[in-house]
mmCIF file of C-alpha atoms in Angstrom:
data_model
loop_
_atom_site.group_PDB
_atom_site.id
_atom_site.type_symbol
_atom_site.label_atom_id
_atom_site.label_comp_id
_atom_site.label_asym_id
_atom_site.label_seq_id
_atom_site.Cartn_x
_atom_site.Cartn_y
_atom_site.Cartn_z
ATOM 1 C CA MET A 3 -0.001 -0.004 0.000
ATOM 2 C CA SER A 4 1.889 3.066 -1.255
ATOM 3 C CA VAL A 5 1.046 6.061 0.919
ATOM 4 C CA THR A 6 2.158 9.556 1.764
ATOM 5 C CA PRO A 7 2.760 9.088 5.519
ATOM 6 C CA THR A 8 0.923 12.036 7.012
ATOM 7 C CA ALA A 9 -0.752 10.086 9.830
ATOM 8 C CA PRO A 10 1.045 7.864 12.374
ATOM 9 C CA LEU A 11 -1.405 5.014 11.722
ATOM 10 C CA PHE A 12 -0.143 4.845 8.155
ATOM 11 C CA THR A 13 3.582 4.961 8.783
ATOM 12 C CA PRO A 14 5.512 1.728 8.154
ATOM 13 C CA LEU A 15 6.765 -0.453 10.993
ATOM 14 C CA LYS A 16 9.719 -2.822 10.694
ATOM 15 C CA LEU A 17 10.307 -5.811 12.979
ATOM 16 C CA ARG A 18 13.388 -7.894 12.238
ATOM 17 C CA THR A 19 13.376 -8.374 8.452
ATOM 18 C CA VAL A 20 9.646 -7.753 7.951
ATOM 19 C CA GLU A 21 8.184 -4.340 7.104
ATOM 20 C CA PHE A 22 4.487 -3.620 7.603
ATOM 21 C CA ARG A 23 3.068 -0.995 5.255
ATOM 22 C CA ASN A 24 0.929 0.487 8.017
ATOM 23 C CA ARG A 25 -0.122 -0.107 11.617
ATOM 24 C CA LEU A 26 -3.775 -1.006 11.088
ATOM 25 C CA TRP A 27 -3.847 -4.783 11.366
ATOM 26 C CA VAL A 28 -6.343 -7.640 11.200
ATOM 27 C CA ALA A 29 -7.035 -9.301 14.552
ATOM 28 C CA PRO A 30 -7.301 -13.100 14.658
ATOM 29 C CA MET A 31 -10.954 -14.056 14.104
ATOM 30 C CA CYS A 32 -12.183 -17.651 14.387
ATOM 31 C CA GLN A 33 -14.326 -18.691 11.432
ATOM 32 C CA TYR A 34 -15.377 -22.248 12.388
ATOM 33 C CA SER A 35 -15.713 -22.956 8.675
ATOM 34 C CA VAL A 36 -13.743 -26.133 7.946
ATOM 35 C CA ASP A 37 -16.809 -28.213 7.159
ATOM 36 C CA ARG A 38 -14.767 -31.350 6.379
ATOM 37 C CA GLU A 39 -13.431 -31.214 9.952
ATOM 38 C CA ASP A 40 -9.882 -31.978 8.819
ATOM 39 C CA GLY A 41 -8.224 -28.689 9.748
ATOM 40 C CA VAL A 42 -7.535 -27.762 6.116
ATOM 41 C CA PRO A 43 -8.386 -24.137 5.263
ATOM 42 C CA THR A 44 -10.918 -23.835 2.475
ATOM 43 C CA ASP A 45 -12.016 -21.442 -0.251
ATOM 44 C CA TRP A 46 -13.826 -19.548 2.506
ATOM 45 C CA HIS A 47 -10.481 -18.772 4.141
ATOM 46 C CA VAL A 48 -8.945 -17.750 0.818
ATOM 47 C CA VAL A 49 -11.706 -15.228 0.203
ATOM 48 C CA HIS A 50 -12.011 -14.084 3.836
ATOM 49 C CA LEU A 51 -8.300 -13.443 4.401
ATOM 50 C CA GLY A 52 -7.696 -12.397 0.799
ATOM 51 C CA ALA A 53 -10.344 -9.683 1.031
ATOM 52 C CA LEU A 54 -8.746 -8.342 4.196
ATOM 53 C CA ALA A 55 -5.378 -8.157 2.436
ATOM 54 C CA ARG A 56 -6.934 -6.482 -0.584
ATOM 55 C CA GLY A 57 -8.617 -4.050 1.794
ATOM 56 C CA GLY A 58 -5.310 -2.475 2.778
ATOM 57 C CA ALA A 59 -4.437 -3.856 6.223
ATOM 58 C CA GLY A 60 -0.747 -3.943 7.075
ATOM 59 C CA LEU A 61 -0.894 -7.398 8.672
ATOM 60 C CA VAL A 62 -3.453 -10.111 8.008
ATOM 61 C CA MET A 63 -3.479 -12.551 10.939
ATOM 62 C CA THR A 64 -5.187 -15.929 10.643
ATOM 63 C CA GLU A 65 -7.676 -17.306 13.101
ATOM 64 C CA ALA A 66 -6.448 -19.401 16.025
ATOM 65 C CA THR A 67 -4.862 -22.336 14.206
ATOM 66 C CA ALA A 68 -4.367 -25.546 16.144
ATOM 67 C CA VAL A 69 -0.949 -27.145 16.533
ATOM 68 C CA LEU A 70 -2.491 -30.553 17.347
ATOM 69 C CA PRO A 71 -5.846 -32.139 16.445
ATOM 70 C CA GLU A 72 -6.983 -31.993 20.087
ATOM 71 C CA GLY A 73 -5.919 -28.351 20.191
ATOM 72 C CA ARG A 74 -8.842 -27.227 18.055
ATOM 73 C CA ILE A 75 -11.668 -25.260 19.651
ATOM 74 C CA SER A 76 -14.148 -26.966 17.356
ATOM 75 C CA ALA A 77 -13.834 -29.669 14.720
ATOM 76 C CA GLU A 78 -14.382 -26.906 12.151
ATOM 77 C CA ASP A 79 -11.176 -25.049 13.150
ATOM 78 C CA THR A 80 -8.094 -24.739 10.989
ATOM 79 C CA GLY A 81 -4.895 -26.569 11.860
ATOM 80 C CA LEU A 82 -1.255 -26.657 10.835
ATOM 81 C CA TYR A 83 -0.133 -30.159 11.705
ATOM 82 C CA SER A 84 -0.347 -31.894 8.294
ATOM 83 C CA ASP A 85 1.104 -31.528 4.800
ATOM 84 C CA GLU A 86 -2.345 -30.898 3.310
ATOM 85 C CA GLN A 87 -2.992 -28.065 5.756
ATOM 86 C CA GLN A 88 0.400 -26.538 5.017
ATOM 87 C CA SER A 89 -0.222 -26.585 1.255
ATOM 88 C CA ALA A 90 -3.619 -24.951 1.661
ATOM 89 C CA TRP A 91 -2.133 -22.197 3.836
ATOM 90 C CA ALA A 92 0.628 -21.593 1.277
ATOM 91 C CA ARG A 93 -2.008 -20.771 -1.332
ATOM 92 C CA ILE A 94 -3.575 -18.202 0.998
ATOM 93 C CA VAL A 95 -0.230 -16.668 1.944
ATOM 94 C CA GLU A 96 0.641 -16.230 -1.719
ATOM 95 C CA PHE A 97 -2.507 -14.194 -2.342
ATOM 96 C CA VAL A 98 -2.081 -12.109 0.820
ATOM 97 C CA HIS A 99 1.427 -11.220 -0.335
ATOM 98 C CA SER A 100 0.175 -10.346 -3.808
ATOM 99 C CA GLN A 101 -1.977 -7.632 -2.215
ATOM 100 C CA GLY A 102 0.953 -6.046 -0.351
ATOM 101 C CA ALA A 103 0.065 -7.293 3.145
ATOM 102 C CA VAL A 104 2.169 -9.197 5.648
ATOM 103 C CA ALA A 105 0.845 -12.690 6.416
ATOM 104 C CA GLY A 106 0.718 -13.798 10.055
ATOM 105 C CA ILE A 107 -0.497 -16.993 11.664
ATOM 106 C CA GLN A 108 -1.714 -17.430 15.219
ATOM 107 C CA LEU A 109 -0.724 -20.843 16.586
ATOM 108 C CA ALA A 110 -2.923 -22.116 19.380
ATOM 109 C CA HIS A 111 -4.061 -24.945 21.606
ATOM 110 C CA SER A 112 -7.585 -24.751 23.009
ATOM 111 C CA GLY A 113 -6.951 -26.721 26.214
ATOM 112 C CA ARG A 114 -10.081 -27.178 28.316
ATOM 113 C CA LYS A 115 -12.092 -24.990 25.904
ATOM 114 C CA GLY A 116 -11.773 -27.452 23.022
ATOM 115 C CA SER A 117 -14.120 -30.059 21.507
ATOM 116 C CA MET A 118 -16.978 -27.563 21.218
ATOM 117 C CA PHE A 119 -19.817 -27.436 18.751
ATOM 118 C CA ARG A 120 -19.114 -24.417 16.584
ATOM 119 C CA GLU A 121 -20.408 -21.085 17.767
ATOM 120 C CA TRP A 122 -23.538 -20.813 15.666
ATOM 121 C CA GLY A 123 -26.354 -23.364 15.543
ATOM 122 C CA PRO A 124 -28.605 -24.882 18.193
ATOM 123 C CA ARG A 125 -25.736 -26.590 20.048
ATOM 124 C CA GLY A 126 -23.298 -23.678 19.987
ATOM 125 C CA GLY A 127 -21.476 -23.260 23.277
ATOM 126 C CA ILE A 128 -21.906 -26.930 24.229
ATOM 127 C CA THR A 129 -19.146 -29.542 24.482
ATOM 128 C CA ARG A 130 -19.217 -32.022 21.616
ATOM 129 C CA PRO A 131 -19.236 -35.544 23.093
ATOM 130 C CA GLN A 132 -16.592 -38.000 21.993
ATOM 131 C CA ASP A 133 -19.216 -40.346 20.524
ATOM 132 C CA ALA A 134 -20.402 -37.449 18.327
ATOM 133 C CA GLY A 135 -16.989 -36.548 16.905
ATOM 134 C CA GLY A 136 -15.550 -34.720 19.906
ATOM 135 C CA TRP A 137 -12.467 -35.573 21.941
ATOM 136 C CA GLN A 138 -11.099 -35.584 25.462
ATOM 137 C CA THR A 139 -9.850 -32.120 26.359
ATOM 138 C CA VAL A 140 -6.673 -31.450 28.336
ATOM 139 C CA ALA A 141 -5.631 -28.722 30.756
ATOM 140 C CA PRO A 142 -3.072 -27.934 33.442
ATOM 141 C CA SER A 143 -5.535 -29.193 36.069
ATOM 142 C CA PRO A 144 -8.820 -31.158 35.911
ATOM 143 C CA LEU A 145 -10.895 -27.996 36.338
ATOM 144 C CA ALA A 146 -13.770 -27.427 33.912
ATOM 145 C CA PHE A 147 -14.541 -24.071 32.296
ATOM 146 C CA GLY A 148 -18.076 -23.386 33.490
ATOM 147 C CA ASP A 149 -20.447 -26.002 32.082
ATOM 148 C CA TYR A 150 -17.927 -27.400 29.605
ATOM 149 C CA ALA A 151 -16.804 -31.022 29.926
ATOM 150 C CA SER A 152 -14.071 -31.683 32.479
ATOM 151 C CA PRO A 153 -10.547 -31.889 31.045
ATOM 152 C CA VAL A 154 -7.849 -34.322 32.083
ATOM 153 C CA GLU A 155 -4.642 -33.031 33.612
ATOM 154 C CA LEU A 156 -1.704 -33.028 31.217
ATOM 155 C CA ASP A 157 1.094 -35.319 32.295
ATOM 156 C CA GLU A 158 4.761 -34.737 31.494
ATOM 157 C CA GLU A 159 4.515 -36.571 28.185
ATOM 158 C CA GLY A 160 1.453 -34.533 27.207
ATOM 159 C CA ILE A 161 3.159 -31.244 28.073
ATOM 160 C CA HIS A 162 6.131 -32.097 25.865
ATOM 161 C CA ARG A 163 3.732 -33.107 23.083
ATOM 162 C CA VAL A 164 2.300 -29.583 23.239
ATOM 163 C CA ILE A 165 5.749 -27.964 23.092
ATOM 164 C CA ASP A 166 6.762 -30.157 20.165
ATOM 165 C CA GLY A 167 3.436 -29.399 18.456
ATOM 166 C CA PHE A 168 4.009 -25.641 18.587
ATOM 167 C CA ALA A 169 7.549 -26.028 17.246
ATOM 168 C CA ALA A 170 6.488 -28.329 14.396
ATOM 169 C CA SER A 171 3.619 -26.048 13.377
ATOM 170 C CA ALA A 172 5.938 -23.038 13.477
ATOM 171 C CA ARG A 173 8.307 -24.786 11.064
ATOM 172 C CA ARG A 174 5.377 -25.564 8.780
ATOM 173 C CA ALA A 175 4.290 -21.914 8.962
ATOM 174 C CA VAL A 176 7.685 -20.757 7.752
ATOM 175 C CA ASP A 177 7.614 -23.330 4.940
ATOM 176 C CA ALA A 178 4.137 -22.096 3.951
ATOM 177 C CA GLY A 179 5.521 -18.569 3.596
ATOM 178 C CA PHE A 180 4.140 -16.822 6.669
ATOM 179 C CA ASP A 181 6.042 -13.695 7.732
ATOM 180 C CA VAL A 182 4.888 -13.506 11.371
ATOM 181 C CA ILE A 183 4.272 -16.264 13.910
ATOM 182 C CA GLU A 184 2.060 -15.524 16.932
ATOM 183 C CA VAL A 185 1.767 -17.770 19.996
ATOM 184 C CA HIS A 186 -1.737 -17.604 21.478
ATOM 185 C CA ALA A 187 -1.502 -17.309 25.267
ATOM 186 C CA ALA A 188 -4.832 -15.560 25.821
ATOM 187 C CA HIS A 189 -8.604 -15.981 26.082
ATOM 188 C CA GLY A 190 -8.610 -18.935 28.432
ATOM 189 C CA TYR A 191 -6.955 -21.374 26.041
ATOM 190 C CA LEU A 192 -4.221 -23.776 27.105
ATOM 191 C CA LEU A 193 -1.231 -21.451 27.597
ATOM 192 C CA HIS A 194 -3.385 -18.894 29.415
ATOM 193 C CA GLU A 195 -4.801 -21.715 31.538
ATOM 194 C CA PHE A 196 -1.291 -22.537 32.697
ATOM 195 C CA LEU A 197 -0.568 -18.876 33.503
ATOM 196 C CA SER A 198 -3.612 -18.306 35.704
ATOM 197 C CA PRO A 199 -4.097 -19.626 39.268
ATOM 198 C CA LEU A 200 -7.808 -19.867 38.455
ATOM 199 C CA SER A 201 -7.124 -22.780 36.106
ATOM 200 C CA ASN A 202 -3.713 -24.061 37.241
ATOM 201 C CA SER A 203 -3.658 -25.709 40.654
ATOM 202 C CA ARG A 204 -0.553 -27.828 39.981
ATOM 203 C CA THR A 205 2.185 -28.155 42.574
ATOM 204 C CA ASP A 206 4.906 -29.484 40.253
ATOM 205 C CA ALA A 207 7.344 -27.552 38.043
ATOM 206 C CA TRP A 208 4.469 -26.462 35.739
ATOM 207 C CA GLY A 209 2.444 -24.746 38.468
ATOM 208 C CA GLY A 210 2.627 -23.026 41.826
ATOM 209 C CA ASP A 211 4.400 -19.676 41.699
ATOM 210 C CA LEU A 212 4.518 -17.397 38.665
ATOM 211 C CA GLU A 213 7.719 -18.921 37.339
ATOM 212 C CA GLY A 214 6.145 -22.378 37.409
ATOM 213 C CA ARG A 215 2.873 -21.270 35.837
ATOM 214 C CA ALA A 216 4.765 -19.435 33.089
ATOM 215 C CA ALA A 217 7.117 -22.355 32.405
ATOM 216 C CA LEU A 218 5.076 -23.874 29.573
ATOM 217 C CA LEU A 219 4.703 -20.560 27.733
ATOM 218 C CA LEU A 220 8.424 -19.904 28.096
ATOM 219 C CA ARG A 221 9.298 -23.351 26.751
ATOM 220 C CA VAL A 222 6.847 -22.966 23.851
ATOM 221 C CA VAL A 223 8.257 -19.568 22.896
ATOM 222 C CA GLU A 224 11.816 -20.851 23.133
ATOM 223 C CA ALA A 225 10.924 -23.800 20.893
ATOM 224 C CA VAL A 226 9.064 -21.641 18.373
ATOM 225 C CA ARG A 227 11.901 -19.128 18.132
ATOM 226 C CA GLY A 228 14.297 -21.993 17.536
ATOM 227 C CA ALA A 229 12.015 -23.380 14.820
ATOM 228 C CA ILE A 230 11.550 -20.134 12.868
ATOM 229 C CA GLY A 231 15.097 -18.776 13.102
ATOM 230 C CA GLU A 232 16.130 -15.184 13.701
ATOM 231 C CA ALA A 233 14.759 -13.413 10.615
ATOM 232 C CA LEU A 234 11.009 -13.464 11.320
ATOM 233 C CA PRO A 235 9.063 -11.606 14.032
ATOM 234 C CA LEU A 236 7.548 -13.610 16.874
ATOM 235 C CA PHE A 237 4.427 -12.281 18.621
ATOM 236 C CA VAL A 238 2.670 -13.410 21.790
ATOM 237 C CA ARG A 239 -0.996 -12.696 22.448
ATOM 238 C CA PHE A 240 -1.754 -12.101 26.109
ATOM 239 C CA SER A 241 -4.949 -11.680 28.066
ATOM 240 C CA ALA A 242 -3.900 -8.937 30.476
ATOM 241 C CA THR A 243 -6.387 -9.947 33.165
ATOM 242 C CA ASP A 244 -8.931 -12.629 34.012
ATOM 243 C CA TRP A 245 -11.289 -9.865 35.210
ATOM 244 C CA ALA A 246 -11.744 -11.820 38.446
ATOM 245 C CA SER A 247 -13.117 -10.242 41.610
ATOM 246 C CA PRO A 248 -11.082 -10.436 44.847
ATOM 247 C CA GLU A 249 -13.625 -12.922 46.199
ATOM 248 C CA GLN A 250 -12.707 -15.361 43.435
ATOM 249 C CA GLY A 251 -9.172 -15.687 44.738
ATOM 250 C CA PRO A 252 -5.769 -15.287 43.058
ATOM 251 C CA SER A 253 -5.932 -14.789 39.312
ATOM 252 C CA TRP A 254 -3.942 -13.528 36.329
ATOM 253 C CA ASP A 255 -3.381 -9.753 36.252
ATOM 254 C CA PRO A 256 -1.410 -7.021 34.434
ATOM 255 C CA GLU A 257 1.472 -7.046 36.924
ATOM 256 C CA GLN A 258 2.128 -10.758 36.326
ATOM 257 C CA MET A 259 1.760 -10.226 32.566
ATOM 258 C CA GLU A 260 4.420 -7.509 32.671
ATOM 259 C CA THR A 261 6.827 -9.760 34.578
ATOM 260 C CA VAL A 262 6.344 -12.661 32.164
ATOM 261 C CA GLY A 263 6.590 -10.216 29.275
ATOM 262 C CA ARG A 264 10.088 -9.218 30.354
ATOM 263 C CA TRP A 265 11.113 -12.889 30.436
ATOM 264 C CA LEU A 266 9.698 -13.402 26.954
ATOM 265 C CA VAL A 267 11.571 -10.460 25.476
ATOM 266 C CA ASP A 268 14.774 -12.173 26.601
ATOM 267 C CA LEU A 269 13.675 -15.245 24.618
ATOM 268 C CA GLY A 270 13.201 -13.303 21.396
ATOM 269 C CA VAL A 271 9.589 -12.100 21.394
ATOM 270 C CA ASP A 272 9.257 -9.000 19.212
ATOM 271 C CA LEU A 273 5.725 -7.762 19.905
ATOM 272 C CA PHE A 274 2.887 -8.386 22.351
ATOM 273 C CA ASP A 275 -0.698 -8.489 21.124
ATOM 274 C CA VAL A 276 -2.699 -7.492 24.197
ATOM 275 C CA SER A 277 -6.305 -8.507 24.850
ATOM 276 C CA SER A 278 -8.057 -9.612 28.057
ATOM 277 C CA GLY A 279 -10.465 -12.092 29.607
ATOM 278 C CA GLY A 280 -11.617 -15.505 28.442
ATOM 279 C CA ASN A 281 -10.544 -17.681 31.363
ATOM 280 C CA LEU A 282 -13.449 -16.996 33.682
ATOM 281 C CA PRO A 283 -17.066 -17.764 32.718
ATOM 282 C CA HIS A 284 -19.411 -14.807 33.050
ATOM 283 C CA ALA A 285 -16.660 -12.351 33.968
ATOM 284 C CA SER A 286 -17.799 -8.779 34.446
ATOM 285 C CA ILE A 287 -15.855 -6.848 31.789
ATOM 286 C CA PRO A 288 -16.263 -3.060 31.595
ATOM 287 C CA ALA A 289 -16.189 -2.959 27.803
ATOM 288 C CA GLU A 290 -16.055 0.521 26.326
ATOM 289 C CA PRO A 291 -14.185 2.068 23.383
ATOM 290 C CA GLY A 292 -10.489 1.249 23.704
ATOM 291 C CA TYR A 293 -10.958 -0.444 27.081
ATOM 292 C CA GLN A 294 -7.875 -2.657 26.650
ATOM 293 C CA VAL A 295 -5.448 -0.035 25.354
ATOM 294 C CA GLY A 296 -4.170 0.783 28.838
ATOM 295 C CA PHE A 297 -3.070 -2.835 29.296
ATOM 296 C CA ALA A 298 -1.044 -2.670 26.080
ATOM 297 C CA GLU A 299 0.443 0.663 27.085
ATOM 298 C CA GLY A 300 1.485 -0.715 30.473
ATOM 299 C CA LEU A 301 3.162 -3.760 28.939
ATOM 300 C CA ARG A 302 4.977 -1.550 26.429
ATOM 301 C CA SER A 303 6.308 0.585 29.253
ATOM 302 C CA ALA A 304 7.315 -2.405 31.405
ATOM 303 C CA THR A 305 9.129 -4.377 28.706
ATOM 304 C CA GLY A 306 10.255 -1.790 26.161
ATOM 305 C CA ALA A 307 8.795 -4.069 23.474
ATOM 306 C CA PRO A 308 6.322 -2.991 20.783
ATOM 307 C CA VAL A 309 2.661 -3.807 21.400
ATOM 308 C CA SER A 310 -0.569 -3.909 19.464
ATOM 309 C CA ALA A 311 -3.863 -2.807 20.962
ATOM 310 C CA VAL A 312 -7.264 -4.375 20.296
ATOM 311 C CA GLY A 313 -10.828 -4.088 21.593
ATOM 312 C CA LEU A 314 -13.591 -1.685 20.533
ATOM 313 C CA ILE A 315 -11.257 0.382 18.378
ATOM 314 C CA THR A 316 -13.601 1.377 15.584
ATOM 315 C CA THR A 317 -12.650 4.727 14.038
ATOM 316 C CA ALA A 318 -9.670 6.040 12.116
ATOM 317 C CA GLN A 319 -9.261 8.963 14.490
ATOM 318 C CA GLN A 320 -9.298 6.720 17.566
ATOM 319 C CA ALA A 321 -6.768 4.300 16.071
ATOM 320 C CA ASN A 322 -4.500 7.090 14.842
ATOM 321 C CA GLN A 323 -4.534 8.802 18.245
ATOM 322 C CA ILE A 324 -3.470 5.583 19.992
ATOM 323 C CA ILE A 325 -0.395 5.417 17.746
ATOM 324 C CA GLU A 326 0.250 9.160 17.856
ATOM 325 C CA GLN A 327 0.240 9.203 21.660
ATOM 326 C CA GLY A 328 2.681 6.289 21.828
ATOM 327 C CA ARG A 329 0.236 4.043 23.649
ATOM 328 C CA ALA A 330 0.729 1.209 21.157
ATOM 329 C CA ASP A 331 2.738 0.532 18.022
ATOM 330 C CA ALA A 332 -0.115 -0.991 16.034
ATOM 331 C CA VAL A 333 -3.882 -1.325 16.280
ATOM 332 C CA MET A 334 -5.839 -4.476 15.534
ATOM 333 C CA MET A 335 -9.456 -4.504 14.391
ATOM 334 C CA GLY A 336 -11.791 -7.480 14.133
ATOM 335 C CA ARG A 337 -15.527 -6.925 13.847
ATOM 336 C CA LYS A 338 -14.991 -3.584 12.099
ATOM 337 C CA LEU A 339 -13.044 -5.313 9.321
ATOM 338 C CA MET A 340 -15.547 -8.149 9.037
ATOM 339 C CA ARG A 341 -18.186 -5.517 8.344
ATOM 340 C CA ASP A 342 -15.943 -3.678 5.877
ATOM 341 C CA PRO A 343 -12.735 -5.391 4.706
ATOM 342 C CA HIS A 344 -11.756 -2.200 2.860
ATOM 343 C CA TYR A 345 -11.859 -0.064 5.982
ATOM 344 C CA PRO A 346 -8.045 0.464 6.101
ATOM 345 C CA ARG A 347 -8.176 2.149 2.692
ATOM 346 C CA LEU A 348 -11.162 4.248 3.739
ATOM 347 C CA ALA A 349 -9.412 5.171 7.003
ATOM 348 C CA ALA A 350 -6.429 6.425 5.005
ATOM 349 C CA LEU A 351 -8.712 8.682 2.982
ATOM 350 C CA GLU A 352 -10.438 9.857 6.160
ATOM 351 C CA LEU A 353 -7.091 10.821 7.690
ATOM 352 C CA GLY A 354 -5.975 12.597 4.530
ATOM 353 C CA VAL A 355 -3.350 10.024 3.629
ATOM 354 C CA GLU A 356 -2.847 9.795 -0.113
ATOM 355 C CA THR A 357 -2.752 6.307 -1.510
ATOM 356 C CA ASP A 358 -2.482 4.861 -4.990
ATOM 357 C CA ALA A 359 -2.913 1.293 -3.909
ATOM 358 C CA TRP A 360 -6.598 0.669 -4.568
ATOM 359 C CA PRO A 361 -6.842 -2.342 -6.866
ATOM 360 C CA PRO A 362 -7.314 -1.043 -10.413
ATOM 361 C CA ALA A 363 -10.636 -2.838 -10.711
ATOM 362 C CA TYR A 364 -11.858 -0.923 -7.628
ATOM 363 C CA ALA A 365 -10.269 2.482 -8.255
ATOM 364 C CA ARG A 366 -13.333 3.813 -10.078
ATOM 365 C CA SER A 367 -15.228 3.606 -6.775
ATOM 366 C CA LEU A 368 -13.327 6.755 -5.724
ATOM 367 C CA ALA A 369 -14.605 8.831 -8.627
ATOM 368 C CA PRO A 370 -16.981 11.733 -7.787
ATOM 369 C CA LEU A 371 -20.614 10.815 -8.079
ATOM 370 C CA ASP A 372 -21.195 13.460 -10.764
ATOM 371 C CA ARG A 373 -19.083 11.400 -13.144
ATOM 372 C CA TRP A 374 -21.661 8.638 -13.250
#
């Protein structure tokens, strides 16, 4: 996207060897659209992610993509643990690149929030039984998430299977052409479950104090960095807080996130993607425009690392101000871009940033109405 950089939101950002054309990025958004239930992205994903790249975003991030079959949230999730999946992702990456965007993949394991019927439909939000195509979920401790089915506690062999799964999927991501690898440690999925005392009651080396609860994330990040080499950026998505009340006991909070963030920078993490919540059913979250930006700003200050902000950021002026004020280095949008994949290009026009990057077949849409 060739622009005259007159607004901070539309200035380039470079991390390691990768340059992003702007700082308005696509947040990971689960699609639950692999109808064959084999983890292979489909034509839906080509069009969905391709449209977002065509729309002018600097980074197009995939949905949470499982590193193991049992790491899927639903059977309709994408994966990156087979040759067929890797080939399908390579096709998508090629198109994203052709539109001038950076291609990122979010690698994930659902933990105790897996084996669900997909979000829409009469059984959405209900655990899919094993005799109906579901599977046994795993977690740091045998503690269920609300009404979901109870997970089994991961043993040492299972923990190392997870670490190896992240590393293997990261290697596949590089081979598929992805430019950015993100480790998903948020929203109540497996790595977040290990971080939080609400879901991790272990007393061994993978639980207890903060260092123990963070051990799996640290090992995963170390393995992923080793798998992708030094050239590509590595992101981590955090939930800054469980939004637990004091009565609910010890939980995950911004102070612990900042401490773990400093450890992760030492292991080669280049940017933190900061969200919140997801590990506590029915948490009371004071959602309002930009309600999570302060968490990103705090982590940026504590670690010195770049951060992206996400959560009810819906206007060009709001996003640009976040960057201009140094509160974050990039802004991610989700629902806004689902409603209008071309919003980044429209935001540039709204902020007075000149661009010549509209696809030629779409450029006539900018002509004055009196020409028609």
